[in-house]
Coordinates of C-alpha atoms and ligand atoms in Angstrom, one line a residue:
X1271 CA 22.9 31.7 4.2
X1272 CA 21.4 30.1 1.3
X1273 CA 20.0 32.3 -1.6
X1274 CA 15.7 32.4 -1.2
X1275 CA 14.1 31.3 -4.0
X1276 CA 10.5 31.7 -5.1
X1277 CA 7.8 28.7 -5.3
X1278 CA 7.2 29.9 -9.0
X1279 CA 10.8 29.0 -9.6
X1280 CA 10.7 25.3 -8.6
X1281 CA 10.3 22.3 -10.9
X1282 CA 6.2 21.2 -11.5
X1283 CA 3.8 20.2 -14.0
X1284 CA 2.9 23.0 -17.0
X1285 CA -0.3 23.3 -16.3
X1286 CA -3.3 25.0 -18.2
X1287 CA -3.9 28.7 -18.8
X1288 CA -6.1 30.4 -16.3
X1289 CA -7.0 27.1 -14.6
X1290 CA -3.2 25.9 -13.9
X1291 CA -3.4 22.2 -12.8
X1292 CA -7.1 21.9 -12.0
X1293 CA -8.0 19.8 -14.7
X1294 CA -5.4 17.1 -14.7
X1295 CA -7.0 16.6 -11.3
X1296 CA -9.1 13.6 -11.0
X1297 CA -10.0 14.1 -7.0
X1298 CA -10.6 11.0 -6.4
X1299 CA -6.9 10.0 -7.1
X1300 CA -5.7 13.1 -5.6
X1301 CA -3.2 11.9 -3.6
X1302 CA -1.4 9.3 -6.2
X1303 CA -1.6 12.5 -8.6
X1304 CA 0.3 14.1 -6.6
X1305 CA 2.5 11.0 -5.1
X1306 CA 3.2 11.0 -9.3
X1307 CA 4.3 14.1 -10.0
X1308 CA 6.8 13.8 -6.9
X1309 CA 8.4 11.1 -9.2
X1310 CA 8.5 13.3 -11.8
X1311 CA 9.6 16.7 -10.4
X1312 CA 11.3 15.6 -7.1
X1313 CA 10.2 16.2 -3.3
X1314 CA 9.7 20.1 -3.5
X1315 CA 7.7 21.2 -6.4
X1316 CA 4.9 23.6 -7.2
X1317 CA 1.6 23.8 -8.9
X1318 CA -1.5 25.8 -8.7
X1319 CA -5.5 25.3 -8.9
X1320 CA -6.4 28.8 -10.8
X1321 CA -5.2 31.4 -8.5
X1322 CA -4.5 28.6 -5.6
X1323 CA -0.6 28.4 -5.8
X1324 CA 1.0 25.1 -4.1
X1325 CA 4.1 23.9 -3.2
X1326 CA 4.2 19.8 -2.6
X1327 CA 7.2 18.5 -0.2
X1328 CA 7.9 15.4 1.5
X1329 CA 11.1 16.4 3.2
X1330 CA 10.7 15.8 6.7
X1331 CA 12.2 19.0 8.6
X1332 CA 9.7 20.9 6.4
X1333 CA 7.1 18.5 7.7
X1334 CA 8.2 19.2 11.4
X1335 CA 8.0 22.6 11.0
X1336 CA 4.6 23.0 8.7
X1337 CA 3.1 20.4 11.8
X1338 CA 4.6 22.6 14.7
X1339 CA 4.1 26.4 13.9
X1340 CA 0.4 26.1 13.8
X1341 CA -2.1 28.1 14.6
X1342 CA -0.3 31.5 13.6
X1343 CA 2.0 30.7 11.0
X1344 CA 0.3 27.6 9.0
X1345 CA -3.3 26.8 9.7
X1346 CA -5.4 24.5 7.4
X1347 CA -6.3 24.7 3.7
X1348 CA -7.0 28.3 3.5
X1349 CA -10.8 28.0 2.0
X1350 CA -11.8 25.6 4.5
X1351 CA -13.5 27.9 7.5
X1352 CA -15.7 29.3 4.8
X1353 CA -16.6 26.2 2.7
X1354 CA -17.1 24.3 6.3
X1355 CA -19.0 27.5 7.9
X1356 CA -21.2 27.9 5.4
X1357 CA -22.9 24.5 6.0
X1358 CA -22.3 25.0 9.4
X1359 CA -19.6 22.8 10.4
X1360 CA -17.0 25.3 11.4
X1361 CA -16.0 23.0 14.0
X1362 CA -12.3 22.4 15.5
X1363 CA -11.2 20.9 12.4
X1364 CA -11.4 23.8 10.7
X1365 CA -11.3 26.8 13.1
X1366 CA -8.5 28.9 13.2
X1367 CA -6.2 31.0 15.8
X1368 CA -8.8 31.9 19.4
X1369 CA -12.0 29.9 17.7
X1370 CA -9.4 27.3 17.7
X1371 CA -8.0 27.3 20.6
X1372 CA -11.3 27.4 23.0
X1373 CA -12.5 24.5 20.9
X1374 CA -9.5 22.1 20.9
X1375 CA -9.5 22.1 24.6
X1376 CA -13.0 20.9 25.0
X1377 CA -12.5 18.3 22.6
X1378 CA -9.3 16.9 23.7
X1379 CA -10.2 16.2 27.3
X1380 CA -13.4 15.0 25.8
X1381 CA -11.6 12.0 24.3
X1382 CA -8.4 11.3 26.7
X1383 CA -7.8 8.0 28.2
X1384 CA -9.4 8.7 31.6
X1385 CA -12.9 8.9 29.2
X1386 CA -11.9 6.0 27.5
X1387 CA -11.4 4.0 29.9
X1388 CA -14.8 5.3 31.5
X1389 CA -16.2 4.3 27.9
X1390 CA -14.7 0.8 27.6
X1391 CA -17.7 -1.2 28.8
X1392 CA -20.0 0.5 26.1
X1393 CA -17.2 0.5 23.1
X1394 CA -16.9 -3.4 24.3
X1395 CA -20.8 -3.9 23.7
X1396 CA -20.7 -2.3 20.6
X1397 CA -18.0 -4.4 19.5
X1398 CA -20.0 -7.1 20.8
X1399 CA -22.9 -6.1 18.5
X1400 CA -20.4 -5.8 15.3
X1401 CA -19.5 -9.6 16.4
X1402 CA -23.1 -10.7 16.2
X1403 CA -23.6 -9.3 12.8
X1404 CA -21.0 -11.1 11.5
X1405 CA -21.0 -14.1 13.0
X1406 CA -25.2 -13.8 11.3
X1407 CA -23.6 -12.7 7.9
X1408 CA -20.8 -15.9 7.9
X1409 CA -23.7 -18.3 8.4
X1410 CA -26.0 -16.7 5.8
X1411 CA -23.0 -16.7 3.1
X1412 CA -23.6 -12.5 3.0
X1413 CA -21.6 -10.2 0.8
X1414 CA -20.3 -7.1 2.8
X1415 CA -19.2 -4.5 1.5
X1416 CA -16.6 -4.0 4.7
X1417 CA -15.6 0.0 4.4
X1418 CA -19.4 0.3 5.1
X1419 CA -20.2 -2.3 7.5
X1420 CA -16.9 -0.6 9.9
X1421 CA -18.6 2.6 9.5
X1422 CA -21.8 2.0 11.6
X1423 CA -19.6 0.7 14.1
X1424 CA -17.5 3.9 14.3
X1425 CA -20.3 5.9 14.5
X1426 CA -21.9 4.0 16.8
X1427 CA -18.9 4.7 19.3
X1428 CA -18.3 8.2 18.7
X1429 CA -22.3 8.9 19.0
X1430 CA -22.0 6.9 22.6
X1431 CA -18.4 8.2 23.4
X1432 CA -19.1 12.0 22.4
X1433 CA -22.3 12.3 22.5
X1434 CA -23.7 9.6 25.2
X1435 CA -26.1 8.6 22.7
X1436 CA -26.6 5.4 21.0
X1437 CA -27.7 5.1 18.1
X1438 CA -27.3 1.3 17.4
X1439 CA -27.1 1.7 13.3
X1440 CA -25.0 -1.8 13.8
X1441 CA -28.8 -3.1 14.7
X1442 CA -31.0 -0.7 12.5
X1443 CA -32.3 -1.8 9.1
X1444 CA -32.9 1.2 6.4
X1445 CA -31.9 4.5 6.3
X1446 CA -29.1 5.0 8.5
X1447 CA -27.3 8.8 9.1
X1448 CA -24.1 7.3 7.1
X1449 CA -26.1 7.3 4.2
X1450 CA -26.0 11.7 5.1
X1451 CA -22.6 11.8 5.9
X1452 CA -21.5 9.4 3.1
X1453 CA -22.9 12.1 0.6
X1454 CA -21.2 14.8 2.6
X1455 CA -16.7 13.8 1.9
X1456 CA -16.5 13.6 -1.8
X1457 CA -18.1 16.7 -2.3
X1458 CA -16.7 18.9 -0.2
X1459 CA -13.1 17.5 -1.3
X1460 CA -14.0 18.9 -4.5
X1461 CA -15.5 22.0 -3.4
X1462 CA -11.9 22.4 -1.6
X1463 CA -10.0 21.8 -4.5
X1464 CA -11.6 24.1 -6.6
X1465 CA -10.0 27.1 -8.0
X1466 CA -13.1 29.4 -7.6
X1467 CA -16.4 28.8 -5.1
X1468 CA -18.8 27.9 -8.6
X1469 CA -21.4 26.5 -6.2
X1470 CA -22.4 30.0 -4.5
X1471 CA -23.3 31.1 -7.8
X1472 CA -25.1 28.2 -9.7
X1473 CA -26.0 24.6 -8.2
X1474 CA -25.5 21.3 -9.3
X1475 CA -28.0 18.1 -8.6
X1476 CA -25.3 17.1 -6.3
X1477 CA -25.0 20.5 -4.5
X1478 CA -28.6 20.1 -3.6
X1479 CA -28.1 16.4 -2.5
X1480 CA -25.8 17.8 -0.3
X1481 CA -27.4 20.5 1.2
X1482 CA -30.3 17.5 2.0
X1483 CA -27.8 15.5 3.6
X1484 CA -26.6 18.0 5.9
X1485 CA -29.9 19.3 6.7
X1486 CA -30.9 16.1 7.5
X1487 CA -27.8 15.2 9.5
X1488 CA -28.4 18.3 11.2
X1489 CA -31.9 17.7 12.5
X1490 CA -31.1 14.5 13.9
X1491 CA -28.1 16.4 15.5
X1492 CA -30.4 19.3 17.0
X1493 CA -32.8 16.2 18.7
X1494 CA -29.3 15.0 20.6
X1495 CA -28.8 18.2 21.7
X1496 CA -32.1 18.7 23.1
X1497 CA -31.5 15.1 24.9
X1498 CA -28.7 16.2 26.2
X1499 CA -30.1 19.5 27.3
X1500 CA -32.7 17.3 28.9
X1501 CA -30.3 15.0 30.2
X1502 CA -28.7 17.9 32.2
X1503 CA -31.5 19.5 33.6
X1504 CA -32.9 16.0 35.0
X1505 CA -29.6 15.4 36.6
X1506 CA -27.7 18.7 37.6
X1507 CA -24.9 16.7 39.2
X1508 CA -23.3 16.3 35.7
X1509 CA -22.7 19.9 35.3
X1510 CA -19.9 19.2 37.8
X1511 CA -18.5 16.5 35.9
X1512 CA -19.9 15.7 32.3
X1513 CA -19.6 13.2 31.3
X1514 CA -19.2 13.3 27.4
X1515 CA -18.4 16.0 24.8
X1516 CA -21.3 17.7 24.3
X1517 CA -22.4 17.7 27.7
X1518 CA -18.9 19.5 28.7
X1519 CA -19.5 21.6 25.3
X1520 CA -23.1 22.8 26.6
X1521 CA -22.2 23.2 30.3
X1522 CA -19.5 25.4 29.1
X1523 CA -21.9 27.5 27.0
X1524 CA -24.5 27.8 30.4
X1525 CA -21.5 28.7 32.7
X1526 CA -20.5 31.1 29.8
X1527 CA -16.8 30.0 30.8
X1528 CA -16.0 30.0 26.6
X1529 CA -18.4 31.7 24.5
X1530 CA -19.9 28.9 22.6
X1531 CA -23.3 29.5 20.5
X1532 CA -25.3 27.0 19.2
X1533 CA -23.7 27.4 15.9
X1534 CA -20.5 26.2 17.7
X1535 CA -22.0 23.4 19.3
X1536 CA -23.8 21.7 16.4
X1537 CA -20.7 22.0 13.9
X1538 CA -18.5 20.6 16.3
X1539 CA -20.9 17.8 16.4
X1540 CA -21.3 17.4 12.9
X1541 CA -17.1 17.7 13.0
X1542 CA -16.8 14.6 15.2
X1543 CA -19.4 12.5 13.8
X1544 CA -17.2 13.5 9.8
X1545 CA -13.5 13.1 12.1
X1546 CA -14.2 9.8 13.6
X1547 CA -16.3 7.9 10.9
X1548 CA -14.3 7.1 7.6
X1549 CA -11.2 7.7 9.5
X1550 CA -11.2 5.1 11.8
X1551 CA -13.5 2.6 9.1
X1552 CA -10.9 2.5 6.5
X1553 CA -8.2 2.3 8.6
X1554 CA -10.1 -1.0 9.9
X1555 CA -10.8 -2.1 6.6
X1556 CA -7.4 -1.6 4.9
X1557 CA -6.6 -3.5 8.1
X1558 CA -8.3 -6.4 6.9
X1559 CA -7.1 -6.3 3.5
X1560 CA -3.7 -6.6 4.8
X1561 CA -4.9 -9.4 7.1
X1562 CA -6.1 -11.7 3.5
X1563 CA -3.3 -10.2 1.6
X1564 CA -0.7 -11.7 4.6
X1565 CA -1.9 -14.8 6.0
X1566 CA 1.2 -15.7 7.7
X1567 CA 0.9 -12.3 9.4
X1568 CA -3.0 -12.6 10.6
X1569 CA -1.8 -16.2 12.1
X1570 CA 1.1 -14.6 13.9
X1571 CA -1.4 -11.4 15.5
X1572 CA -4.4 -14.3 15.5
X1573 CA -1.4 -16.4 18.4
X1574 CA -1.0 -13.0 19.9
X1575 CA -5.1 -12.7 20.4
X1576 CA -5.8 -16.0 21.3
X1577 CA -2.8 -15.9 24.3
X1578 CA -3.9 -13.0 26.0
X1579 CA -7.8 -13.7 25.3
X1580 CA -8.4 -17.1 26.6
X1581 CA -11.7 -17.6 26.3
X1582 CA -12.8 -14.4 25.0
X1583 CA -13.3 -13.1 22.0
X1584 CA -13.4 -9.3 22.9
X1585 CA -10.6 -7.7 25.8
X1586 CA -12.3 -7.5 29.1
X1587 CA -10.8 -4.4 30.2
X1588 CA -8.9 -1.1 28.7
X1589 CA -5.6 -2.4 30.3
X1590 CA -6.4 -5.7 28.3
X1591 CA -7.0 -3.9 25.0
X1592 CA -3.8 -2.0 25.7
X1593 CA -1.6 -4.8 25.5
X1594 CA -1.2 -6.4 22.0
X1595 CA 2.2 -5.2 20.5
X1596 CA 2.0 -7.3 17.4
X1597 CA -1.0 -6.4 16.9
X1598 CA -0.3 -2.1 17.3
X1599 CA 2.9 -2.9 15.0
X1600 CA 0.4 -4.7 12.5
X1601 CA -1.7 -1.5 12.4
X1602 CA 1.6 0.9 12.9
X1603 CA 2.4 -0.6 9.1
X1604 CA -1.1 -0.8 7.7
X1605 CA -1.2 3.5 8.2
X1606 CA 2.5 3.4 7.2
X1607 CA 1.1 1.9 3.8
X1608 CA -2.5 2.8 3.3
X1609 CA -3.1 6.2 5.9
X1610 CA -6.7 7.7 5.2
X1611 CA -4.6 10.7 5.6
X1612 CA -1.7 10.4 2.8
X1613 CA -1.3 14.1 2.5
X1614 CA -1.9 17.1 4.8
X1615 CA -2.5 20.2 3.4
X1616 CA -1.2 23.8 5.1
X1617 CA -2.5 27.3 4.0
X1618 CA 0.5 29.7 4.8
X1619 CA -1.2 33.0 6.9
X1620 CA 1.8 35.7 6.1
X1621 CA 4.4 35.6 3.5
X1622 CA 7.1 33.4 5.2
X1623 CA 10.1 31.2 4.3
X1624 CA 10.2 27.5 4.4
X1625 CA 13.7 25.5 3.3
X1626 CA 14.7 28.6 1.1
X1627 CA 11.3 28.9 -0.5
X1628 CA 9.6 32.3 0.0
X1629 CA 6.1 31.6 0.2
X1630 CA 3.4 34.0 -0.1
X1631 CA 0.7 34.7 2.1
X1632 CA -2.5 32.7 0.3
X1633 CA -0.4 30.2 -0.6
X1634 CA -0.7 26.3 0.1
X1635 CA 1.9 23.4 0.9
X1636 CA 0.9 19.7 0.4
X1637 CA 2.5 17.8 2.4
X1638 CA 3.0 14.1 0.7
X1639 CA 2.7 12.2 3.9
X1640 CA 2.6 8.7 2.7
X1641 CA 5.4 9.1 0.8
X1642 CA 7.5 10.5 3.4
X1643 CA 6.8 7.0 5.7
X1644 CA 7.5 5.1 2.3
X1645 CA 11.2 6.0 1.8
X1646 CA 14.1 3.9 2.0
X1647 CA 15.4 6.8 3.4
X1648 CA 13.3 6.7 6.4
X1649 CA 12.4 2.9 6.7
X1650 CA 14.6 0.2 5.2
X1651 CA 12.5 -2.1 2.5
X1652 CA 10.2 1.2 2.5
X1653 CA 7.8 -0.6 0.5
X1654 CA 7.7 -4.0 1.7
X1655 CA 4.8 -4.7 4.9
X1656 CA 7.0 -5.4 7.7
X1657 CA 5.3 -4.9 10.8
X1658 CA 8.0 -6.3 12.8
X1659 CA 9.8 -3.3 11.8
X1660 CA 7.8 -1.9 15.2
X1661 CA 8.8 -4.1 17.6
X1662 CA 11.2 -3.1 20.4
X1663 CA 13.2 -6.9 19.6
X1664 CA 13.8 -5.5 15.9
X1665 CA 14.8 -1.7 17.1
X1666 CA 18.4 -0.7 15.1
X1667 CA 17.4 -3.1 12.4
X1668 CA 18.1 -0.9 9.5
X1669 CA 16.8 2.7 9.0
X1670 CA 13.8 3.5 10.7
X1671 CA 12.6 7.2 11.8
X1672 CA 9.4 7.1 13.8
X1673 CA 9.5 11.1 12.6
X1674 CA 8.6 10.1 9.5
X1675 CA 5.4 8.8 10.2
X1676 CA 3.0 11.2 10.8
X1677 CA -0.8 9.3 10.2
X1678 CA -2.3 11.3 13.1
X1679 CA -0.6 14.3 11.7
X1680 CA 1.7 16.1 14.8
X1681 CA 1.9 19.3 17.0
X1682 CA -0.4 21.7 18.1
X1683 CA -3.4 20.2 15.7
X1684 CA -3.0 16.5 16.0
X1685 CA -5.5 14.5 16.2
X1686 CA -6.9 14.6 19.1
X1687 CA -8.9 11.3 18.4
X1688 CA -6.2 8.8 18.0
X1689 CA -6.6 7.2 21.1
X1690 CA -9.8 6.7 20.7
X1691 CA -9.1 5.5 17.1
X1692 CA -6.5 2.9 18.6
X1693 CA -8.4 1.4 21.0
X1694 CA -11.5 0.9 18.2
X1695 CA -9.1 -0.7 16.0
X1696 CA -8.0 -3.0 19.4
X1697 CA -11.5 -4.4 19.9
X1698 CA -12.4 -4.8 16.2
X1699 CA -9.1 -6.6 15.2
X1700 CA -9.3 -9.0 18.0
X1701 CA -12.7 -9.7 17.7
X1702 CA -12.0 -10.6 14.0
X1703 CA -8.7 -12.8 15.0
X1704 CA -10.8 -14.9 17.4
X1705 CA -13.7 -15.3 15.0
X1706 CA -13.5 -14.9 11.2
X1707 CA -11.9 -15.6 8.1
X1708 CA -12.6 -13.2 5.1
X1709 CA -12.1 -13.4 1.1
X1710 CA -13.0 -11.2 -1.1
X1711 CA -16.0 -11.8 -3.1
X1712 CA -18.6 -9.9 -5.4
X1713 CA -16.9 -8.7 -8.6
X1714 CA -13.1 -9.4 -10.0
X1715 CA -12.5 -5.5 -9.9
X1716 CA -9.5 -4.3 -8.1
X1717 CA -9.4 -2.9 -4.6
X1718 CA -8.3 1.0 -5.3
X1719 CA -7.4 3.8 -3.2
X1720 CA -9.8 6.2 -3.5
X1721 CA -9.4 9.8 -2.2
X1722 CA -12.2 11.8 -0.8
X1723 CA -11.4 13.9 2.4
X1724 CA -10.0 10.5 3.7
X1725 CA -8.2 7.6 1.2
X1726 CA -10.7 4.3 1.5
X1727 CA -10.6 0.8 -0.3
X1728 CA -12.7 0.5 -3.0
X1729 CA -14.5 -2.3 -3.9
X1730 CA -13.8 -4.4 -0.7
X1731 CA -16.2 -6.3 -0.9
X1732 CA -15.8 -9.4 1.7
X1733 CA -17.5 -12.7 2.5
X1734 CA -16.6 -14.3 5.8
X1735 CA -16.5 -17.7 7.5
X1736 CA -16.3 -18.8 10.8
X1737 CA -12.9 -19.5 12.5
X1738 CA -12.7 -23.4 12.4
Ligands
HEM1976 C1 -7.4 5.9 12.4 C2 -8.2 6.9 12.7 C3 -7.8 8.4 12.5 C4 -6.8 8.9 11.8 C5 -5.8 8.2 10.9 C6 -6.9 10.4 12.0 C7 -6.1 11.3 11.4 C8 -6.1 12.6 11.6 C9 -5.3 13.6 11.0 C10 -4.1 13.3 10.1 C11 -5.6 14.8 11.5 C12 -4.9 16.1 11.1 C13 -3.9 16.3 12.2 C14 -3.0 17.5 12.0 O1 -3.4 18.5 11.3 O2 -1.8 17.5 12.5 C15 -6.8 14.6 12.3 C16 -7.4 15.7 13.0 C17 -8.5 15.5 13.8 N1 -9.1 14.3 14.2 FE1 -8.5 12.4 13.6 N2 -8.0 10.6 12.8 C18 -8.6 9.4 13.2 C19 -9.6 9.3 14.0 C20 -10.3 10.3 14.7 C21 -11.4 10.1 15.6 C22 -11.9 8.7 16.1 C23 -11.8 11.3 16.0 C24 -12.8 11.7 17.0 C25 -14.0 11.1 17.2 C26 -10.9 12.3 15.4 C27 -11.0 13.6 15.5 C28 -10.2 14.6 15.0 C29 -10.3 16.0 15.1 C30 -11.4 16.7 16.0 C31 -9.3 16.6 14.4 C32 -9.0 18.1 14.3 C33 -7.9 18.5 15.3 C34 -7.5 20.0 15.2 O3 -7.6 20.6 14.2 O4 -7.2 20.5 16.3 N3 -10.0 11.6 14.6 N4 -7.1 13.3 12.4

């Protein structure tokens, strides 16, 4: 048996006194920081935030296992219950061990196929809406700045999906709840990152901004649950079969089947409206960066879209959406490259031993998952975007181990929205194949990944054209 060592004994940037690594930090690079010092220091190394201590790995049996033993021996980033409870989204992203548990079962039968495909009519007017503001924004010459513009479609779905609400932002002029929940990711990645919780003591401008935007959010958020309250009592057959997320959350809470207070039922709200927004945006925009960046690609997913659709220019049906393998290799390489989720982190709950590392209880492992999909060692011309590399015709073409790819994360805590997730990115990539063209426009600065909860283009800014 090999000799255990200690996380202090592995290789890792000197760091300063008192504060260790905090201040090389820029947070909104996070992840390439970290992607860097894996260059320098190898793919098991260490480094701490103050009295945080981390070990970094991209080694995939320690992936497999950090994704697997969860909810007992790894759970999330060890400060997030409290930094999420205390603005009262201590939802099932965050929860741990029994709170977990009870949560994660509502939620994933909220979003499985048999309620998507129940949902497919409204997700294809949505998408529908999306096409008409476009299609309004290529004949007026419009700069959009895409991440954005994807994001009131996304929540748009996952307020009808979830909630059976619709809010319509894709139609609404002015203040719109992204503008809340935009405020809401940068922030709170820092307040995660930091070594100490500064905020309880003093507050910042941007502390208070926050604390708006989440009050905000959760007003709006208390008025759909008093619809759906309403909704329930005016048609009591739904408490046999709801027919959404919070309606299943809130019959639950009446039957007093799982103990869920009110407390439960707005953060996992606000934890679906936060999961299912930038997520599934970015995703769609970096998708369309990769669509002008490959042309010869877009053509060969466009043939693909136009064959199946006929006439069309949005699938008719969820068995229609289901069907586009170019097109779910096209996006299969997109989140090999640019996932919104290039690095998990795990907060370990009892001293334990992963590899030959002891770690202690309180400590942290990042888990480098971008750079684990981006390794010759796991995908032959690892850098290169190949989407072909997905299709059953190119299967023992070179090295490629599906286990290495991890964008929805894996095991007991994966995410339970990808479904969901794929079939948005369906109807929004085929609607854009049978419609537009984009280039980028506004400003000569360079589209960067930038890291904030969830790794999003910046500056994509876009102006479309019709499909001749
Ligand atoms: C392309 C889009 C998306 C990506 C790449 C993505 C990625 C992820 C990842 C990496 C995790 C962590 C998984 C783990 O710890 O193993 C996660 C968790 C989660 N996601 Fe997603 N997600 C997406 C869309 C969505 C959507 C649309 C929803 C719902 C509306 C959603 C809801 C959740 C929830 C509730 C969790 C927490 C699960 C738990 O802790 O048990 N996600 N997602």
């Amino acid at each position: 048996m090999n000799e255990l060592r200690t996380l202090d004994s592995l290789p890792g940037p000197r760091g300063w006194p008192v504060l260790g690594n905090f201040p090389q930090v820029d947070f909104r690079r996070f992840h390439l920081q970290l992607e860097e010092w894996a260059e320098q220091y190898g793919d098991r190394y260490r480094m701490s935030f103050g009295p945080k201590k981390f070990m970094v790995t991209c080694e995939p049996g320690l992936a497999q296992e950090l994704l697997k033993d969860r909810p007992d021996r790894f759970g999330r980033q060890l400060s997030i219950e409290s930094v999420f409870d205390e603005l009262g989204f201590n939802g099932v992203f965050s929860a741990e061990r029994d709170n977990w548990r009870r949560q994660r079962r509502v939620v994933t039968t909220a979003l499985n196929s048999a309620h998507l495909n129940r949902s497919f009519e409204a997700m294809r007017e949505t998408t529908g809406r999306l096409e008409r503001r476009w299609r309004r924004a290529a004949r007026q010459g419009d700069v959009l700045d895409l991440p954005r513009e994807l994001m009131r479609y996304t929540v748009d779905i996952t307020t009808q999906l979830a909630f059976g609400i619709d809010f319509n932002t894709l139609e609404t002029e002015g203040n719109i709840i992204q503008d809340d929940l935009d405020r809401v990711f940068p922030i709170l990645s820092g307040r995660l990152g930091a070594p100490l919780p500064w905020w309880r003591w003093f507050r910042l401008p941007k502390d208070h901004a926050l604390e708006r935007s989440v009050h905000s959010v959760q007003t709006r958020i208390g008025e759909i649950i008093r619809e759906c309250r309403a909704r329930l009592a005016a048609r009591p057959e739904l408490r046999e079969s709801p027919e959404n997320f919070l309606e299943a959350m809130i019959v639950a809470q009446e039957a007093e089947q799982l103990p869920f207070t009110d407390r439960d039922i707005m953060a996992n709200v606000f934890t679906l409206l936060l999961a299912g927004e930038d997520t599934t945006a970015n995703t769609l925009a970096w998708a369309i960066k990769m669509f002008m960046d490959h042309p010869q690609v877009f053509e060969a997913v466009r043939a693909e879209v136009d064959a199946r659709l006929g006439s069309d220019t949005i699938p008719m049906s969820y068995g229609q959406a289901s069907d586009f393998p170019l097109m779910d290799a096209f996006a299969n390489e997109t989140m090999r490259l640019k996932p919104v989720a290039p690095l998990l982190i795990f907060g370990v709950k009892s001293e334990t031993v992963l590899g030959d590392i002891l770690l202690p209880a309180g400590s942290s492992v990042a888990l480098l998952a971008r750079r684990l999909a981006t390794r010759e060692a796991h995908f032959h011309h690892a850098d290169q975007f190949q989407p072909e590399r997905w299709l059953a015709a190119h299967a023992g073409e070179g090295v490629h181990n599906p286990r290495a790819f991890i964008p929805f994360g894996g095991g007991p805590r994966y995410c339970p929205g990808r479904n969901l997730a794929l079939l948005e990115i369906r109807l929004v990539l085929a609607m854009v194949c049978r419609n537009f063209e984009f280039a980028l426009a506004g400003s000569d600065l360079p589209v960067n990944e930038s890291f904030a909860f969830t790794m999003g283009p910046e500056n994509l800014l876009v102006r479309l054209s019709l499909r001749q």
